[in-house]
mmCIF file of C-alpha atoms and ligand atoms in Angstrom:
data_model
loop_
_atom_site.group_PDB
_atom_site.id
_atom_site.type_symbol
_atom_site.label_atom_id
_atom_site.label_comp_id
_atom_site.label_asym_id
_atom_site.label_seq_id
_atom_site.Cartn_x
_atom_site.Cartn_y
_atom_site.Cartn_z
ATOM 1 C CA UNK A 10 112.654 93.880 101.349
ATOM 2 C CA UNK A 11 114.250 95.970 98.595
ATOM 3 C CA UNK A 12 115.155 99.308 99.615
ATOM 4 C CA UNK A 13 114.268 101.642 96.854
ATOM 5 C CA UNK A 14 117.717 104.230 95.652
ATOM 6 C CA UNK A 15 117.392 107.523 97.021
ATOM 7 C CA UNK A 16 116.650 110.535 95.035
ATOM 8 C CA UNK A 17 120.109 112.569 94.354
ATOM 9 C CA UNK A 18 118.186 115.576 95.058
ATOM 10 C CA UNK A 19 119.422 117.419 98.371
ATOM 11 C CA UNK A 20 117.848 119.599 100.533
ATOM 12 C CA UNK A 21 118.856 121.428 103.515
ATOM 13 C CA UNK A 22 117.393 119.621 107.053
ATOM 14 C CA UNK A 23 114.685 118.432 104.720
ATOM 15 C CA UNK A 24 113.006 114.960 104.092
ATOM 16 C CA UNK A 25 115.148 114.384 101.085
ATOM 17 C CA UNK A 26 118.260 113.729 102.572
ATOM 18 C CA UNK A 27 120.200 110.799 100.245
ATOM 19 C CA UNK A 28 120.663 108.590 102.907
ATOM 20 C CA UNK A 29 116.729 108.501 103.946
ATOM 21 C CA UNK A 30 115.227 105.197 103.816
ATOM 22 C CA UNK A 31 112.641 105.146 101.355
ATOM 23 C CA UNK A 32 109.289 103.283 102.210
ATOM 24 C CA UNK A 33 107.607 100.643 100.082
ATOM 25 C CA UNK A 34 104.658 102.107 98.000
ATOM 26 C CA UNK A 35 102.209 99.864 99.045
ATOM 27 C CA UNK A 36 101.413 97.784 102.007
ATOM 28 C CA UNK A 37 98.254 96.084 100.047
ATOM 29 C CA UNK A 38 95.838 97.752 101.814
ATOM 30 C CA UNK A 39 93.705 99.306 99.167
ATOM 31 C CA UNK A 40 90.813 96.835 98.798
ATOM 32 C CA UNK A 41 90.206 97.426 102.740
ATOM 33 C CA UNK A 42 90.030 100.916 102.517
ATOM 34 C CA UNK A 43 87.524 100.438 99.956
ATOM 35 C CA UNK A 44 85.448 98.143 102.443
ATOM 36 C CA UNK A 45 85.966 100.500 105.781
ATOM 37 C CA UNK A 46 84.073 103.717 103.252
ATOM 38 C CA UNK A 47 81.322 101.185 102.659
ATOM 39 C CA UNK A 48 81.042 100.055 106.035
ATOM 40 C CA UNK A 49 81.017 103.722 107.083
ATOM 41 C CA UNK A 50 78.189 104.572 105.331
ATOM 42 C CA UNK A 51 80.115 106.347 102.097
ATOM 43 C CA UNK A 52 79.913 105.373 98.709
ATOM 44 C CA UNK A 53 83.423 104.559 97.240
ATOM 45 C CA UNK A 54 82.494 105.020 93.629
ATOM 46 C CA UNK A 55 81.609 108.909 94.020
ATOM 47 C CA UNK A 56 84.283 110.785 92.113
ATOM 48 C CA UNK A 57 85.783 112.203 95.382
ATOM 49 C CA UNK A 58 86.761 108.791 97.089
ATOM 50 C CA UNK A 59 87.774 107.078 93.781
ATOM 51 C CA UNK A 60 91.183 107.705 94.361
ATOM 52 C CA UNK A 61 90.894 107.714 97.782
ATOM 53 C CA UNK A 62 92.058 103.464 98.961
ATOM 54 C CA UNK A 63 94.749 104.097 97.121
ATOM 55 C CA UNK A 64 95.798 107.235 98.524
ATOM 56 C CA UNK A 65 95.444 105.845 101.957
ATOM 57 C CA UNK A 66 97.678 102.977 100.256
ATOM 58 C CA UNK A 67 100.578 105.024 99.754
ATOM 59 C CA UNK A 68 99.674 106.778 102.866
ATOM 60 C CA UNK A 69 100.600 104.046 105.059
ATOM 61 C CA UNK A 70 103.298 102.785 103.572
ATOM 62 C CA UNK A 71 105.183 105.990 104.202
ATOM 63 C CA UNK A 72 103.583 106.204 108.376
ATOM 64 C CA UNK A 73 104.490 102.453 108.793
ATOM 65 C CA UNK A 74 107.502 102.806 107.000
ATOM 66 C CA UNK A 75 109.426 102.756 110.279
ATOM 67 C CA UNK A 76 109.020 98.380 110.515
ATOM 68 C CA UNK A 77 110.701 98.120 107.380
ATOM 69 C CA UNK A 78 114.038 100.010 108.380
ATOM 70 C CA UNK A 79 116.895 98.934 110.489
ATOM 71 C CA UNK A 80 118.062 102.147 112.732
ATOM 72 C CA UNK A 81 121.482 101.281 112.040
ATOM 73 C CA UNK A 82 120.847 101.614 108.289
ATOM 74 C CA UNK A 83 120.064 105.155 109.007
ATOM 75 C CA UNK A 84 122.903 106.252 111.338
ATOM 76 C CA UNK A 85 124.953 104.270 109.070
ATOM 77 C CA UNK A 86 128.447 106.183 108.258
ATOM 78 C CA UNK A 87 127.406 108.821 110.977
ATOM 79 C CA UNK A 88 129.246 107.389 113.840
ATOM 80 C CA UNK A 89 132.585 109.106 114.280
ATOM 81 C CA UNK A 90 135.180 108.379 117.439
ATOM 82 C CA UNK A 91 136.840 111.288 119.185
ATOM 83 C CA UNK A 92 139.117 110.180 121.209
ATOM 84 C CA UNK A 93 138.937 113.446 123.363
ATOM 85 C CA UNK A 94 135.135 113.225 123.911
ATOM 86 C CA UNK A 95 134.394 111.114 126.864
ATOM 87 C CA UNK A 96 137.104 112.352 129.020
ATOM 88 C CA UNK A 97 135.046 115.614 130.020
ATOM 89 C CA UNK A 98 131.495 116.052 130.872
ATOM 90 C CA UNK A 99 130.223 117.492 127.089
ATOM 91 C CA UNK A 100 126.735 116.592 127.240
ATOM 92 C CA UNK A 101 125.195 116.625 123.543
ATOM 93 C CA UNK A 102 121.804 117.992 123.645
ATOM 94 C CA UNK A 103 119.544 117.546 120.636
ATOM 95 C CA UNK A 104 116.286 119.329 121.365
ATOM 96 C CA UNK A 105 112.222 120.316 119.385
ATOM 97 C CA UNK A 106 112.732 117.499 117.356
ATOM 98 C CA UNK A 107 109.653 117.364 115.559
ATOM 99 C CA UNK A 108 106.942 113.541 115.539
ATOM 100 C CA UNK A 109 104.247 112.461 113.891
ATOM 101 C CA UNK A 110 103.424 108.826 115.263
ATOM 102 C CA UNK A 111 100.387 106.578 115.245
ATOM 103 C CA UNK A 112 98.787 104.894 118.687
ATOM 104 C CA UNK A 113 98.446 101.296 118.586
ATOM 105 C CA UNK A 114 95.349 101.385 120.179
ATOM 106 C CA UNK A 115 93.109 103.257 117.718
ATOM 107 C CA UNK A 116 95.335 104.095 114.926
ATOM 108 C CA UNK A 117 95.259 107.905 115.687
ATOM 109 C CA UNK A 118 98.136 109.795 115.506
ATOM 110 C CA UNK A 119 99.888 111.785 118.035
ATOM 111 C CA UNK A 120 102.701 113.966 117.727
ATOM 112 C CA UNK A 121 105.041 116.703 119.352
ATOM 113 C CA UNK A 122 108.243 116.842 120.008
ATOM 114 C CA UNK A 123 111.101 114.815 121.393
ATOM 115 C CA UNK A 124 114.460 116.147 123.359
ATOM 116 C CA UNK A 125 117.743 113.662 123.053
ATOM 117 C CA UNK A 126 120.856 114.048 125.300
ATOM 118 C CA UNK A 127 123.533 111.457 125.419
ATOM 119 C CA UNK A 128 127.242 111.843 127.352
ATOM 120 C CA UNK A 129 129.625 110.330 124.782
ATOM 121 C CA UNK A 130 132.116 107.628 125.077
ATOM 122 C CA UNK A 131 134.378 108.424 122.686
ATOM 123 C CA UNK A 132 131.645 107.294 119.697
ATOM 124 C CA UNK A 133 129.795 110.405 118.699
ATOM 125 C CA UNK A 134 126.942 110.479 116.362
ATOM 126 C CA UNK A 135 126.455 113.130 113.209
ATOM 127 C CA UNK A 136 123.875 115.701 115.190
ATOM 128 C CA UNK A 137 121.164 114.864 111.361
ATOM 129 C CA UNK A 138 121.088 111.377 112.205
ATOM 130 C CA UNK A 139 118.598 111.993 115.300
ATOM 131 C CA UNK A 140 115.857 113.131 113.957
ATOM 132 C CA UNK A 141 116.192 110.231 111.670
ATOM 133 C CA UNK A 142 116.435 107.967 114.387
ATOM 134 C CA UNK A 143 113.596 108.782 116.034
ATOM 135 C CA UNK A 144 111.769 108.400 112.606
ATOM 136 C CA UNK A 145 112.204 105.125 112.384
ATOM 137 C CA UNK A 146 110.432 104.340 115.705
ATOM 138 C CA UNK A 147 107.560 106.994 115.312
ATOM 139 C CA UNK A 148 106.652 105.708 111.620
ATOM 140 C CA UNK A 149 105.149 102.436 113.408
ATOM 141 C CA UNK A 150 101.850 102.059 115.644
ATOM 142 C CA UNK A 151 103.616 103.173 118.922
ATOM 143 C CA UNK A 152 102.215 103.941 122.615
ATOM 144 C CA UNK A 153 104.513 107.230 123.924
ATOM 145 C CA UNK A 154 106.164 105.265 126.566
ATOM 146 C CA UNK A 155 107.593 102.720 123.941
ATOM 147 C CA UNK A 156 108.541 105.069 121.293
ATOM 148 C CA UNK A 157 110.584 107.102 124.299
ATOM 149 C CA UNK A 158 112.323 103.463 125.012
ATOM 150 C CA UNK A 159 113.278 102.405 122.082
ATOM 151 C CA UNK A 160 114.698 105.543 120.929
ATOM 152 C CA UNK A 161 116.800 105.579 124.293
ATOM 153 C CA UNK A 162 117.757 101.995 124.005
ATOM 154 C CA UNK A 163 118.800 102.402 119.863
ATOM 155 C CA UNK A 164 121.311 105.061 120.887
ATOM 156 C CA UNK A 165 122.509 103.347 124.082
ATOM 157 C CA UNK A 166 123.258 100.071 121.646
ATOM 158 C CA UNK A 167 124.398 102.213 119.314
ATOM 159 C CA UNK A 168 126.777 104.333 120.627
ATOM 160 C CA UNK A 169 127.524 102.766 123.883
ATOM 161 C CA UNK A 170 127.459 106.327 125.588
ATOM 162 C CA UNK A 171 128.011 106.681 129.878
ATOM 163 C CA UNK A 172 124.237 107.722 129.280
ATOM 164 C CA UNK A 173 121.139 108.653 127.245
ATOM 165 C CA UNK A 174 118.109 110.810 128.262
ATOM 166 C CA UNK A 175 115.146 110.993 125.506
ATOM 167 C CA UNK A 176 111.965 112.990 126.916
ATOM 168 C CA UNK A 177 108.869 113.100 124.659
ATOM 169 C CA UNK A 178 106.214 115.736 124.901
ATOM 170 C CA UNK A 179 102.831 114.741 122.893
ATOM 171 C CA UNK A 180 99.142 115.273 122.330
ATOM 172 C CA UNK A 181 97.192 112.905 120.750
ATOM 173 C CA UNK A 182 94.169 112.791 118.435
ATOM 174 C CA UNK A 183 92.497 110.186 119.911
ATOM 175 C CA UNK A 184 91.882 112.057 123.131
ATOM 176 C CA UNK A 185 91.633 115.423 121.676
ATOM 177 C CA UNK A 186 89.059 114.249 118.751
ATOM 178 C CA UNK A 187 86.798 111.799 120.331
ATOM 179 C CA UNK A 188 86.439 114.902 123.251
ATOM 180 C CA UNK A 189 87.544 112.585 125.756
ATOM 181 C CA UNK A 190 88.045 115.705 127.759
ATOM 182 C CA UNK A 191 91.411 117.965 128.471
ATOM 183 C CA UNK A 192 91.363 118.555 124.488
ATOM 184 C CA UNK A 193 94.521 120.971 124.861
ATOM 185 C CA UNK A 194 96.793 118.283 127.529
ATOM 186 C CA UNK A 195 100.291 117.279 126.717
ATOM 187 C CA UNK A 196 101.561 113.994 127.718
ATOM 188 C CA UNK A 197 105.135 113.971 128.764
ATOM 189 C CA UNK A 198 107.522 110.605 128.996
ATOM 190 C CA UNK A 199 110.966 109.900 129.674
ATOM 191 C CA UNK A 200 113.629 107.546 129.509
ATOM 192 C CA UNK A 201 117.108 108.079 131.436
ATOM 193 C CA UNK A 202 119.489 105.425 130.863
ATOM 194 C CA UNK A 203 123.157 105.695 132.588
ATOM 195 C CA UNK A 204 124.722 107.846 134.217
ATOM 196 C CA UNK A 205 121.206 109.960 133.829
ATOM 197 C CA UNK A 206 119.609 107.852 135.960
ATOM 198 C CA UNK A 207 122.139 107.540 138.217
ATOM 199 C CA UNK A 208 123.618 110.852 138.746
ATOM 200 C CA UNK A 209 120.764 113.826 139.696
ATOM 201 C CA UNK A 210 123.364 116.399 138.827
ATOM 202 C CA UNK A 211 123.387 115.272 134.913
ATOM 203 C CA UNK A 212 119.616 114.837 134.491
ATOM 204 C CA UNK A 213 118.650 118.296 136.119
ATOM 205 C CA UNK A 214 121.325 119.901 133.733
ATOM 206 C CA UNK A 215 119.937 117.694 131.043
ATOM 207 C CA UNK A 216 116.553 118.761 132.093
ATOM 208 C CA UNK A 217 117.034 122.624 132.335
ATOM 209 C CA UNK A 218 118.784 122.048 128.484
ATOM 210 C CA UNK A 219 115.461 121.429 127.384
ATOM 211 C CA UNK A 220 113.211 123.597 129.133
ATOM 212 C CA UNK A 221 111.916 127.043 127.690
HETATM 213 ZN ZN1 LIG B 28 94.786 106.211 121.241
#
């Protein structure tokens, strides 16, 4: 797939950021959309749904957008080596990064936010690049658990750290909407890979990073 060329707009923390990967404009799904408002009971030739298939269109593109890009395209660049780091304890704690995710099993989003620590081994990674990391695995149909993974494993393979922790705190729609019950419940997941698993010392300061 052709990447499209960024804008050469900046902005500060924001979504424009030259090196974002740019989804495709359409994943074909149009025509579909069309047939789901039918099916539903709507009728997709009223002025207010005209526009509406391909709206979704373009809409999916961007929250699938995550299958279509490689996560070491995005921390491409961003990897620097220090050879001092590694030889202490510094423990690099990236925390309230926003998510917006969909779950695989009804298509629902659910969001929240997502705390990163790693202990570098000499590779460090440019503090941006996380948020964009964990981007590329929410913009995909994900359960929590997975998306908590992979976002874990991607930095262990990418920076080859003495350890990653990534914990995940989320609601989701389709428990909150459909009044499954406990509209207002947060579901928390975590990965520890390393010397976070191993050592309790490192994830209980990891842990206490995060709280509050
Ligand atoms: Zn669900």
């Amino acid at each position: 797939m052709a990447k499209r060329k960024a804008p050469t707009s900046k902005a500060k923390g924001g979504a424009t950021d030259p090196e974002d990967v740019f989804p495709p404009d359409s994943v074909g799904i149009a025509p579909l959309v069309r047939q789901i408002l039918k099916n539903i009971g709507e009728d997709p030739d009223r002025e207010g749904l005209l526009k509406t298939p391909a709206r979704v269109d373009r809409a999916w593109a961007f929250l699938t957008s995550g299958y279509h890009t490689d996560p070491r395209d995005v921390v491409n660049g961003a990897i620097f080596t220090e050879k001092t780091v590694g030889t202490h304890d510094e423990m690099v704690v990236v925390r309230d990064v926003e998510f917006y995710s969909l779950c695989e099993h009804h298509m629902i989003p659910f969001f929240g936010t997502i705390h990163v620590g790693y202990l570098p081994n000499r590779k460090v990674i440019g503090l941006s690049k996380i948020p964009r990391l964990i981007d590329v695995f929410a913009r995909r149909l994900q359960v929590q658990e997975r998306l908590t993974q992979q976002i874990a494993q991607s930095l262990l393979t990418i920076l080859n750290p003495r350890g990653v922790a990534v914990v995940a705190e989320a609601r989701h729609l389709c428990m909150c909407m459909r009044g499954v019950q406990k509209q207002n419940s947060v579901t928390t997941t975590s990965s520890m890979l390393g010397v976070f698993r191993n050592s309790p010392q490192t994830r209980n300061e990891f842990l206490s990073l995060i709280k509050g």
